[in-house]
Protein backbone atom coordinates (compact mmCIF):
# COMPACT_ATOMS: atom_id res chain seq x y z
CA UNK A 1 0.00 0.00 0.00
CA UNK A 2 2.74 2.46 0.99
CA UNK A 3 4.45 2.19 -2.38
CA UNK A 4 1.22 3.24 -4.13
CA UNK A 5 0.72 6.11 -1.68
CA UNK A 6 4.29 7.32 -2.15
CA UNK A 7 4.12 7.16 -5.94
CA UNK A 8 0.92 9.17 -6.02
CA UNK A 9 2.33 11.75 -3.63
CA UNK A 10 5.40 12.25 -5.82
CA UNK A 11 3.11 13.06 -8.76
CA UNK A 12 1.25 15.59 -6.60
CA UNK A 13 4.19 17.57 -5.20
CA UNK A 14 4.88 20.33 -4.32
CA UNK A 15 2.35 20.40 -1.47
CA UNK A 16 2.29 22.01 1.94
CA UNK A 17 3.34 19.90 4.90
CA UNK A 18 -0.16 20.01 6.40
CA UNK A 19 -1.75 18.56 3.24
CA UNK A 20 0.89 15.80 3.08
CA UNK A 21 0.23 14.93 6.73
CA UNK A 22 -3.53 14.79 6.09
CA UNK A 23 -2.95 12.56 3.05
CA UNK A 24 -1.12 9.96 5.13
CA UNK A 25 -3.46 10.32 8.11
CA UNK A 26 -6.54 9.48 6.05
CA UNK A 27 -5.50 7.12 3.19
CA UNK A 28 -7.65 7.37 0.07
CA UNK A 29 -8.26 3.62 -0.25
CA UNK A 30 -10.28 3.59 2.99
CA UNK A 31 -12.89 5.82 1.33
CA UNK A 32 -13.29 3.62 -1.77
CA UNK A 33 -13.39 0.06 -0.36
CA UNK A 34 -15.09 -1.25 -3.52
CA UNK A 35 -11.88 -0.57 -5.49
CA UNK A 36 -8.50 -2.30 -5.25
CA UNK A 37 -5.56 -0.60 -3.54
CA UNK A 38 -3.94 -0.05 -6.93
CA UNK A 39 -7.10 1.54 -8.34
CA UNK A 40 -7.49 3.75 -5.27
CA UNK A 41 -4.06 5.30 -5.84
CA UNK A 42 -4.31 5.86 -9.57
CA UNK A 43 -4.30 9.58 -10.26
CA UNK A 44 -7.81 9.53 -11.67
CA UNK A 45 -11.41 10.10 -10.53
CA UNK A 46 -13.46 7.07 -9.51
CA UNK A 47 -17.21 6.55 -9.80
CA UNK A 48 -19.05 6.24 -6.49
CA UNK A 49 -22.71 6.39 -7.53
CA UNK A 50 -24.78 6.72 -10.69
CA UNK A 51 -28.56 6.62 -10.91
CA UNK A 52 -30.39 8.61 -13.57
CA UNK A 53 -29.02 12.15 -13.56
CA UNK A 54 -27.43 11.70 -10.13
CA UNK A 55 -23.71 11.03 -10.36
CA UNK A 56 -21.08 11.12 -7.61
CA UNK A 57 -17.33 10.63 -8.00
CA UNK A 58 -14.19 10.87 -5.91
CA UNK A 59 -11.99 13.38 -7.72
CA UNK A 60 -8.47 12.97 -9.09
CA UNK A 61 -6.34 12.83 -5.92
CA UNK A 62 -3.48 15.09 -7.03
CA UNK A 63 -6.03 17.78 -7.92
CA UNK A 64 -7.87 17.36 -4.60
CA UNK A 65 -4.65 18.04 -2.71
CA UNK A 66 -3.71 20.96 -4.96
CA UNK A 67 -7.11 22.55 -4.26
CA UNK A 68 -6.64 22.12 -0.51
CA UNK A 69 -3.34 23.97 -0.79
CA UNK A 70 -5.09 26.78 -2.68
CA UNK A 71 -7.73 27.01 0.05
CA UNK A 72 -5.09 27.92 2.66
CA UNK A 73 -6.77 26.13 5.54
CA UNK A 74 -5.64 26.83 9.09
CA UNK A 75 -6.37 25.29 12.50
CA UNK A 76 -9.68 26.58 13.86
CA UNK A 77 -11.20 27.35 10.47
CA UNK A 78 -14.87 26.64 9.81
CA UNK A 79 -15.49 25.27 6.31
CA UNK A 80 -18.61 24.65 4.22
CA UNK A 81 -18.26 21.96 1.56
CA UNK A 82 -20.77 21.42 -1.23
CA UNK A 83 -20.66 17.75 -2.16
CA UNK A 84 -19.42 15.29 0.47
CA UNK A 85 -19.03 12.42 -2.00
CA UNK A 86 -16.82 9.73 -0.48
CA UNK A 87 -15.97 11.87 2.55
CA UNK A 88 -12.24 11.81 1.72
CA UNK A 89 -11.94 15.56 1.09
CA UNK A 90 -14.01 16.17 4.23
CA UNK A 91 -11.61 14.03 6.26
CA UNK A 92 -8.50 15.74 4.86
CA UNK A 93 -9.90 19.16 5.74
CA UNK A 94 -10.98 17.97 9.20
CA UNK A 95 -7.38 17.02 9.95
CA UNK A 96 -5.98 20.37 8.83
CA UNK A 97 -8.48 22.56 10.72
CA UNK A 98 -8.01 20.45 13.85
CA UNK A 99 -10.19 19.91 16.89
CA UNK A 100 -11.01 23.61 17.16
CA UNK A 101 -12.17 23.73 13.53
CA UNK A 102 -15.37 22.53 11.91
CA UNK A 103 -16.35 21.05 8.53
CA UNK A 104 -19.99 21.20 7.40
CA UNK A 105 -20.56 19.18 4.22
CA UNK A 106 -23.70 18.82 2.14
CA UNK A 107 -24.67 15.81 0.02
CA UNK A 108 -27.94 15.69 -1.91
CA UNK A 109 -27.84 11.94 -2.72
CA UNK A 110 -29.05 10.11 0.42
CA UNK A 111 -27.15 6.90 -0.31
CA UNK A 112 -23.90 8.82 -0.81
CA UNK A 113 -24.47 10.93 2.32
CA UNK A 114 -25.08 7.78 4.40
CA UNK A 115 -21.93 6.20 2.99
CA UNK A 116 -19.78 9.26 3.79
CA UNK A 117 -21.17 9.54 7.32
CA UNK A 118 -20.48 5.86 7.94
CA UNK A 119 -16.84 6.11 6.87
CA UNK A 120 -16.24 9.33 8.83
CA UNK A 121 -17.76 7.67 11.90
CA UNK A 122 -15.44 4.68 11.45
CA UNK A 123 -12.52 7.13 11.36
CA UNK A 124 -13.83 8.70 14.60
CA UNK A 125 -13.83 12.14 13.02
CA UNK A 126 -15.86 14.35 15.33
CA UNK A 127 -15.27 17.83 13.86
CA UNK A 128 -17.08 17.15 10.58
CA UNK A 129 -20.79 16.96 9.84
CA UNK A 130 -22.43 15.60 6.66
CA UNK A 131 -26.07 16.55 6.11
CA UNK A 132 -28.39 15.35 3.37
CA UNK A 133 -29.79 18.25 1.40
CA UNK A 134 -29.42 20.84 -1.36
CA UNK A 135 -25.97 22.35 -0.82
CA UNK A 136 -26.87 25.36 -2.97
CA UNK A 137 -28.64 26.73 0.08
CA UNK A 138 -25.48 26.56 2.17
CA UNK A 139 -25.98 25.90 5.89
CA UNK A 140 -27.05 29.07 7.66
CA UNK A 141 -27.04 27.51 11.13
CA UNK A 142 -23.23 27.30 11.23
CA UNK A 143 -22.44 30.41 9.14
CA UNK A 144 -20.33 32.43 8.67
CA UNK A 145 -17.51 30.32 7.23
CA UNK A 146 -13.80 31.01 6.86
CA UNK A 147 -13.66 28.85 3.74
CA UNK A 148 -16.14 27.40 1.24
CA UNK A 149 -15.37 24.67 -1.29
CA UNK A 150 -17.32 23.21 -4.21
CA UNK A 151 -16.64 19.65 -5.32
CA UNK A 152 -19.11 19.89 -8.22
CA UNK A 153 -19.66 22.47 -10.94
CA UNK A 154 -22.39 25.05 -11.55
CA UNK A 155 -23.09 27.60 -14.27
CA UNK A 156 -24.47 30.00 -11.67
CA UNK A 157 -22.81 31.48 -8.61
CA UNK A 158 -24.88 30.63 -5.51
CA UNK A 159 -25.36 33.99 -3.81
CA UNK A 160 -26.85 32.33 -0.71
CA UNK A 161 -23.61 30.45 -0.15
CA UNK A 162 -21.35 33.41 -0.91
CA UNK A 163 -23.31 35.47 1.63
CA UNK A 164 -22.33 32.91 4.29
CA UNK A 165 -18.59 33.47 3.66
CA UNK A 166 -16.73 35.74 6.07
CA UNK A 167 -15.19 38.97 4.84
CA UNK A 168 -11.68 38.18 3.50
CA UNK A 169 -12.65 34.49 3.39
CA UNK A 170 -11.76 32.23 0.46
CA UNK A 171 -14.06 30.18 -1.73
CA UNK A 172 -13.22 27.51 -4.31
CA UNK A 173 -15.96 27.57 -6.92
CA UNK A 174 -16.25 25.35 -10.02
CA UNK A 175 -17.85 27.31 -12.85
CA UNK A 176 -19.50 25.29 -15.64
CA UNK A 177 -19.22 26.83 -19.10
CA UNK A 178 -21.00 25.56 -22.23
CA UNK A 179 -18.68 23.80 -24.72
CA UNK A 180 -15.62 24.81 -22.70
CA UNK A 181 -13.58 23.40 -19.84
CA UNK A 182 -14.94 23.97 -16.37
CA UNK A 183 -13.01 26.64 -14.49
CA UNK A 184 -11.98 26.19 -10.89
CA UNK A 185 -11.88 29.67 -9.38
CA UNK A 186 -10.30 30.78 -6.13
CA UNK A 187 -12.43 33.70 -4.96
CA UNK A 188 -11.78 36.10 -2.08
CA UNK A 189 -14.56 38.11 -0.44
CA UNK A 190 -13.45 41.76 -0.43
CA UNK A 191 -15.92 44.40 0.76
CA UNK A 192 -18.71 41.90 0.15
CA UNK A 193 -17.69 41.40 -3.49
CA UNK A 194 -16.07 38.54 -5.39
CA UNK A 195 -12.40 38.95 -6.24
CA UNK A 196 -11.07 36.10 -8.42
CA UNK A 197 -7.49 35.29 -7.39
CA UNK A 198 -6.87 32.26 -9.61
CA UNK A 199 -8.57 30.22 -12.35
CA UNK A 200 -7.64 26.68 -13.43
CA UNK A 201 -9.23 24.57 -16.20
CA UNK A 202 -10.79 21.42 -14.76
CA UNK A 203 -13.59 18.90 -15.15
CA UNK A 204 -16.16 18.17 -12.44
CA UNK A 205 -19.60 16.57 -12.26
CA UNK A 206 -22.51 19.01 -12.22
CA UNK A 207 -24.14 20.08 -8.97
CA UNK A 208 -27.33 18.12 -8.32
CA UNK A 209 -30.27 20.08 -6.98
CA UNK A 210 -33.77 19.15 -5.88
CA UNK A 211 -36.74 20.50 -7.83
CA UNK A 212 -38.29 22.31 -4.86
CA UNK A 213 -35.19 24.46 -4.27
CA UNK A 214 -34.86 25.26 -7.97
CA UNK A 215 -38.50 26.39 -8.13
CA UNK A 216 -37.96 28.65 -5.15
CA UNK A 217 -34.96 30.45 -6.61
CA UNK A 218 -36.30 30.55 -10.18
CA UNK A 219 -33.81 28.19 -11.87
CA UNK A 220 -36.43 25.60 -12.84
GROMACS .gro file of C-alpha atoms in nm, residues 24-124:
model
  101
   24UNK     CA    1  -0.112   0.996   0.513
   25UNK     CA    2  -0.346   1.032   0.811
   26UNK     CA    3  -0.654   0.948   0.605
   27UNK     CA    4  -0.550   0.712   0.319
   28UNK     CA    5  -0.765   0.737   0.007
   29UNK     CA    6  -0.826   0.362  -0.025
   30UNK     CA    7  -1.028   0.359   0.299
   31UNK     CA    8  -1.289   0.582   0.133
   32UNK     CA    9  -1.329   0.362  -0.177
   33UNK     CA   10  -1.339   0.006  -0.036
   34UNK     CA   11  -1.509  -0.125  -0.352
   35UNK     CA   12  -1.188  -0.057  -0.549
   36UNK     CA   13  -0.850  -0.230  -0.525
   37UNK     CA   14  -0.556  -0.060  -0.354
   38UNK     CA   15  -0.394  -0.005  -0.693
   39UNK     CA   16  -0.710   0.154  -0.834
   40UNK     CA   17  -0.749   0.375  -0.527
   41UNK     CA   18  -0.406   0.530  -0.584
   42UNK     CA   19  -0.431   0.586  -0.957
   43UNK     CA   20  -0.430   0.958  -1.026
   44UNK     CA   21  -0.781   0.953  -1.167
   45UNK     CA   22  -1.141   1.010  -1.053
   46UNK     CA   23  -1.346   0.707  -0.951
   47UNK     CA   24  -1.721   0.655  -0.980
   48UNK     CA   25  -1.905   0.624  -0.649
   49UNK     CA   26  -2.271   0.639  -0.753
   50UNK     CA   27  -2.478   0.672  -1.069
   51UNK     CA   28  -2.856   0.662  -1.091
   52UNK     CA   29  -3.039   0.861  -1.357
   53UNK     CA   30  -2.902   1.215  -1.356
   54UNK     CA   31  -2.743   1.170  -1.013
   55UNK     CA   32  -2.371   1.103  -1.036
   56UNK     CA   33  -2.108   1.112  -0.761
   57UNK     CA   34  -1.733   1.063  -0.800
   58UNK     CA   35  -1.419   1.087  -0.591
   59UNK     CA   36  -1.199   1.338  -0.772
   60UNK     CA   37  -0.847   1.297  -0.909
   61UNK     CA   38  -0.634   1.283  -0.592
   62UNK     CA   39  -0.348   1.509  -0.703
   63UNK     CA   40  -0.603   1.778  -0.792
   64UNK     CA   41  -0.787   1.736  -0.460
   65UNK     CA   42  -0.465   1.804  -0.271
   66UNK     CA   43  -0.371   2.096  -0.496
   67UNK     CA   44  -0.711   2.255  -0.426
   68UNK     CA   45  -0.664   2.212  -0.051
   69UNK     CA   46  -0.334   2.397  -0.079
   70UNK     CA   47  -0.509   2.678  -0.268
   71UNK     CA   48  -0.773   2.701   0.005
   72UNK     CA   49  -0.509   2.792   0.266
   73UNK     CA   50  -0.677   2.613   0.554
   74UNK     CA   51  -0.564   2.683   0.909
   75UNK     CA   52  -0.637   2.529   1.250
   76UNK     CA   53  -0.968   2.658   1.386
   77UNK     CA   54  -1.120   2.735   1.047
   78UNK     CA   55  -1.487   2.664   0.981
   79UNK     CA   56  -1.549   2.527   0.631
   80UNK     CA   57  -1.861   2.465   0.422
   81UNK     CA   58  -1.826   2.196   0.156
   82UNK     CA   59  -2.077   2.142  -0.123
   83UNK     CA   60  -2.066   1.775  -0.216
   84UNK     CA   61  -1.942   1.529   0.047
   85UNK     CA   62  -1.903   1.242  -0.200
   86UNK     CA   63  -1.682   0.973  -0.048
   87UNK     CA   64  -1.597   1.187   0.255
   88UNK     CA   65  -1.224   1.181   0.172
   89UNK     CA   66  -1.194   1.556   0.109
   90UNK     CA   67  -1.401   1.617   0.423
   91UNK     CA   68  -1.161   1.403   0.626
   92UNK     CA   69  -0.850   1.574   0.486
   93UNK     CA   70  -0.990   1.916   0.574
   94UNK     CA   71  -1.098   1.797   0.920
   95UNK     CA   72  -0.738   1.702   0.995
   96UNK     CA   73  -0.598   2.037   0.883
   97UNK     CA   74  -0.848   2.256   1.072
   98UNK     CA   75  -0.801   2.045   1.385
   99UNK     CA   76  -1.019   1.991   1.689
  100UNK     CA   77  -1.101   2.361   1.716
  101UNK     CA   78  -1.217   2.373   1.353
  102UNK     CA   79  -1.537   2.253   1.191
  103UNK     CA   80  -1.635   2.105   0.853
  104UNK     CA   81  -1.999   2.120   0.740
  105UNK     CA   82  -2.056   1.918   0.422
  106UNK     CA   83  -2.370   1.882   0.214
  107UNK     CA   84  -2.467   1.581   0.002
  108UNK     CA   85  -2.794   1.569  -0.191
  109UNK     CA   86  -2.784   1.194  -0.272
  110UNK     CA   87  -2.905   1.011   0.042
  111UNK     CA   88  -2.715   0.690  -0.031
  112UNK     CA   89  -2.390   0.882  -0.081
  113UNK     CA   90  -2.447   1.093   0.232
  114UNK     CA   91  -2.508   0.778   0.440
  115UNK     CA   92  -2.193   0.620   0.299
  116UNK     CA   93  -1.978   0.926   0.379
  117UNK     CA   94  -2.117   0.954   0.732
  118UNK     CA   95  -2.048   0.586   0.794
  119UNK     CA   96  -1.684   0.611   0.687
  120UNK     CA   97  -1.624   0.933   0.883
  121UNK     CA   98  -1.776   0.767   1.190
  122UNK     CA   99  -1.544   0.468   1.145
  123UNK     CA  100  -1.252   0.713   1.136
  124UNK     CA  101  -1.383   0.870   1.460
   0.00000   0.00000   0.00000
